[in-house]
Amino acid sequence: WKRNGHGPLDLHGALQASCDLYFWEISLRIWNERSDETGINNEDLWQEWARSFGFGTETGIDLPFERPGLIPDRQWFREEQREDTGRVRSTGPWVGGDLMNAVVGQGAVLVTPLQLSNGFSAMLNGGTLWTPRVVSEMVDQEGNVVDENPKSIIQTIDMDPVTVRALRRDMQQVVNGPIGTARAAFVGFGPNISTVGGKTGTAEIIKAVEDVQEVDTAWFVGVTPVLSPDYVVTVVVERGGSGGSVAAPVARQVLQYILNGEDSVTSLEAGENTD
């Protein structure tokens, strides 16, 4: 939240400055134009894109206890009301404000750090969503392969190469640009800073008790080399505060280690509270 406002922004500036207002406007347009002249309903346009990048479903990683997360829509909202779960308001329909809330990752949206890593990987590699894996193969004491877990593609998303290049540049500017929300967290990074990109996020939490001070959850996804990514680093600090001030500095240390070695890692200091 920037109290004095960001001033005029296009899509690239909105991504770099993490401007919710810009994306609220886009979601409101989706809502207002959800039915076209042919009668086709595009209300779930955002949800369909989010799910295509793996959000709202398990990634299939070879580990137990994975959770699918949640991408809410009108059908989910109605089911919650019917079952009286207490997770949505008891009366009234799904409205444009619910979509606006979801588009910026708030409201009922639930994602895991692994989903975020996998989704960003697909966005930046050109649209290939891979099944993540911990083990590629198992061997016995003699070195013989006894079991394999080969690479597998979940799906391929049709992404315009121009869009992919723009996303890479915008994430680079989040870290390196004059209005980037992670710029302060990466001051003093050292060599190769221009190859680093990222995106900050701050997830609101439900304030359970009015007189207890609770803070939001800090997120940051870092990538390198940003124009041809090999590494994705996702940091979440539950109830840590701003993504730019809390999660990004942690990711900075990991990325320093990856790019410049152990001796290059600088002390952990808070970045700017920008989102």
mmCIF file of C-alpha atoms in Angstrom, residues 43-142:
data_model
loop_
_atom_site.group_PDB
_atom_site.id
_atom_site.type_symbol
_atom_site.label_atom_id
_atom_site.label_comp_id
_atom_site.label_asym_id
_atom_site.label_seq_id
_atom_site.Cartn_x
_atom_site.Cartn_y
_atom_site.Cartn_z
ATOM 1 C CA GLU A 43 -16.678 -14.796 -15.793
ATOM 2 C CA ASP A 44 -14.099 -17.465 -14.907
ATOM 3 C CA LEU A 45 -11.404 -16.157 -17.251
ATOM 4 C CA TRP A 46 -8.973 -15.407 -14.414
ATOM 5 C CA GLN A 47 -9.700 -18.697 -12.637
ATOM 6 C CA GLU A 48 -9.087 -20.672 -15.828
ATOM 7 C CA TRP A 49 -5.703 -19.038 -16.335
ATOM 8 C CA ALA A 50 -4.726 -19.537 -12.686
ATOM 9 C CA ARG A 51 -5.642 -23.225 -12.826
ATOM 10 C CA SER A 52 -3.733 -23.702 -16.067
ATOM 11 C CA PHE A 53 -0.565 -22.772 -14.140
ATOM 12 C CA GLY A 54 -1.283 -25.392 -11.489
ATOM 13 C CA PHE A 55 -3.039 -23.352 -8.825
ATOM 14 C CA GLY A 56 -5.953 -25.038 -7.094
ATOM 15 C CA THR A 57 -4.640 -28.571 -7.637
ATOM 16 C CA GLU A 58 -1.836 -30.751 -6.298
ATOM 17 C CA THR A 59 1.442 -30.622 -8.221
ATOM 18 C CA GLY A 60 2.001 -34.382 -7.967
ATOM 19 C CA ILE A 61 5.364 -34.106 -6.213
ATOM 20 C CA ASP A 62 6.739 -37.342 -4.746
ATOM 21 C CA LEU A 63 6.103 -36.263 -1.146
ATOM 22 C CA PRO A 64 3.143 -36.930 1.174
ATOM 23 C CA PHE A 65 0.583 -34.500 2.592
ATOM 24 C CA GLU A 66 0.414 -32.109 -0.358
ATOM 25 C CA ARG A 67 -2.565 -29.746 -0.364
ATOM 26 C CA PRO A 68 -4.387 -28.522 -3.495
ATOM 27 C CA GLY A 69 -4.941 -24.930 -2.420
ATOM 28 C CA LEU A 70 -7.993 -23.058 -3.688
ATOM 29 C CA ILE A 71 -8.969 -20.830 -6.592
ATOM 30 C CA PRO A 72 -12.481 -19.643 -5.666
ATOM 31 C CA ASP A 73 -15.325 -19.116 -8.128
ATOM 32 C CA ARG A 74 -19.101 -18.807 -8.162
ATOM 33 C CA GLN A 75 -19.711 -22.572 -7.910
ATOM 34 C CA TRP A 76 -17.386 -22.919 -4.923
ATOM 35 C CA PHE A 77 -19.044 -19.905 -3.288
ATOM 36 C CA ARG A 78 -22.526 -21.425 -3.661
ATOM 37 C CA GLU A 79 -21.395 -24.759 -2.226
ATOM 38 C CA GLU A 80 -19.859 -23.019 0.771
ATOM 39 C CA GLN A 81 -23.109 -21.148 1.394
ATOM 40 C CA ARG A 82 -25.207 -24.300 1.009
ATOM 41 C CA GLU A 83 -23.026 -26.248 3.440
ATOM 42 C CA ASP A 84 -22.874 -23.276 5.834
ATOM 43 C CA THR A 85 -19.119 -23.634 6.384
ATOM 44 C CA GLY A 86 -18.721 -20.104 7.686
ATOM 45 C CA ARG A 87 -16.002 -19.350 5.124
ATOM 46 C CA VAL A 88 -18.232 -17.049 3.047
ATOM 47 C CA ARG A 89 -21.047 -14.629 3.842
ATOM 48 C CA SER A 90 -24.320 -16.435 4.449
ATOM 49 C CA THR A 91 -26.450 -14.436 2.005
ATOM 50 C CA GLY A 92 -26.004 -12.807 -1.370
ATOM 51 C CA PRO A 93 -24.384 -14.039 -4.590
ATOM 52 C CA TRP A 94 -20.792 -14.141 -5.809
ATOM 53 C CA VAL A 95 -20.106 -10.604 -7.044
ATOM 54 C CA GLY A 96 -17.436 -8.562 -8.793
ATOM 55 C CA GLY A 97 -15.852 -7.622 -5.479
ATOM 56 C CA ASP A 98 -15.144 -11.296 -4.785
ATOM 57 C CA LEU A 99 -13.297 -11.561 -8.092
ATOM 58 C CA MET A 100 -11.370 -8.355 -7.363
ATOM 59 C CA ASN A 101 -10.283 -9.812 -4.038
ATOM 60 C CA ALA A 102 -9.163 -13.083 -5.616
ATOM 61 C CA VAL A 103 -7.207 -11.506 -8.484
ATOM 62 C CA VAL A 104 -4.659 -10.005 -6.071
ATOM 63 C CA GLY A 105 -4.368 -13.244 -4.093
ATOM 64 C CA GLN A 106 -6.591 -12.258 -1.186
ATOM 65 C CA GLY A 107 -9.964 -13.487 0.017
ATOM 66 C CA ALA A 108 -10.392 -17.252 -0.215
ATOM 67 C CA VAL A 109 -7.354 -17.862 -2.453
ATOM 68 C CA LEU A 110 -4.988 -20.496 -1.048
ATOM 69 C CA VAL A 111 -1.631 -21.439 -2.584
ATOM 70 C CA THR A 112 1.388 -23.397 -1.419
ATOM 71 C CA PRO A 113 5.008 -22.256 -1.841
ATOM 72 C CA LEU A 114 5.545 -25.201 -4.197
ATOM 73 C CA GLN A 115 2.588 -24.209 -6.380
ATOM 74 C CA LEU A 116 3.951 -20.681 -6.578
ATOM 75 C CA SER A 117 7.410 -21.938 -7.546
ATOM 76 C CA ASN A 118 5.979 -24.271 -10.164
ATOM 77 C CA GLY A 119 3.590 -21.682 -11.575
ATOM 78 C CA PHE A 120 6.304 -19.042 -11.894
ATOM 79 C CA SER A 121 8.582 -21.597 -13.536
ATOM 80 C CA ALA A 122 5.943 -22.268 -16.177
ATOM 81 C CA MET A 123 5.293 -18.570 -16.768
ATOM 82 C CA LEU A 124 8.976 -17.823 -17.253
ATOM 83 C CA ASN A 125 10.013 -20.915 -19.236
ATOM 84 C CA GLY A 126 7.424 -20.245 -21.908
ATOM 85 C CA GLY A 127 4.468 -22.277 -20.661
ATOM 86 C CA THR A 128 5.641 -25.771 -19.674
ATOM 87 C CA LEU A 129 4.234 -26.884 -16.315
ATOM 88 C CA TRP A 130 6.382 -29.723 -14.990
ATOM 89 C CA THR A 131 5.645 -32.207 -12.234
ATOM 90 C CA PRO A 132 8.175 -31.362 -9.497
ATOM 91 C CA ARG A 133 10.189 -34.226 -8.051
ATOM 92 C CA VAL A 134 12.572 -34.834 -5.176
ATOM 93 C CA VAL A 135 13.928 -38.184 -6.406
ATOM 94 C CA SER A 136 14.822 -38.913 -10.032
ATOM 95 C CA GLU A 137 15.874 -42.522 -9.447
ATOM 96 C CA MET A 138 16.785 -45.034 -6.752
ATOM 97 C CA VAL A 139 19.828 -47.300 -6.926
ATOM 98 C CA ASP A 140 20.927 -50.292 -4.892
ATOM 99 C CA GLN A 141 24.298 -50.784 -3.209
ATOM 100 C CA GLU A 142 25.806 -52.004 -6.475
#
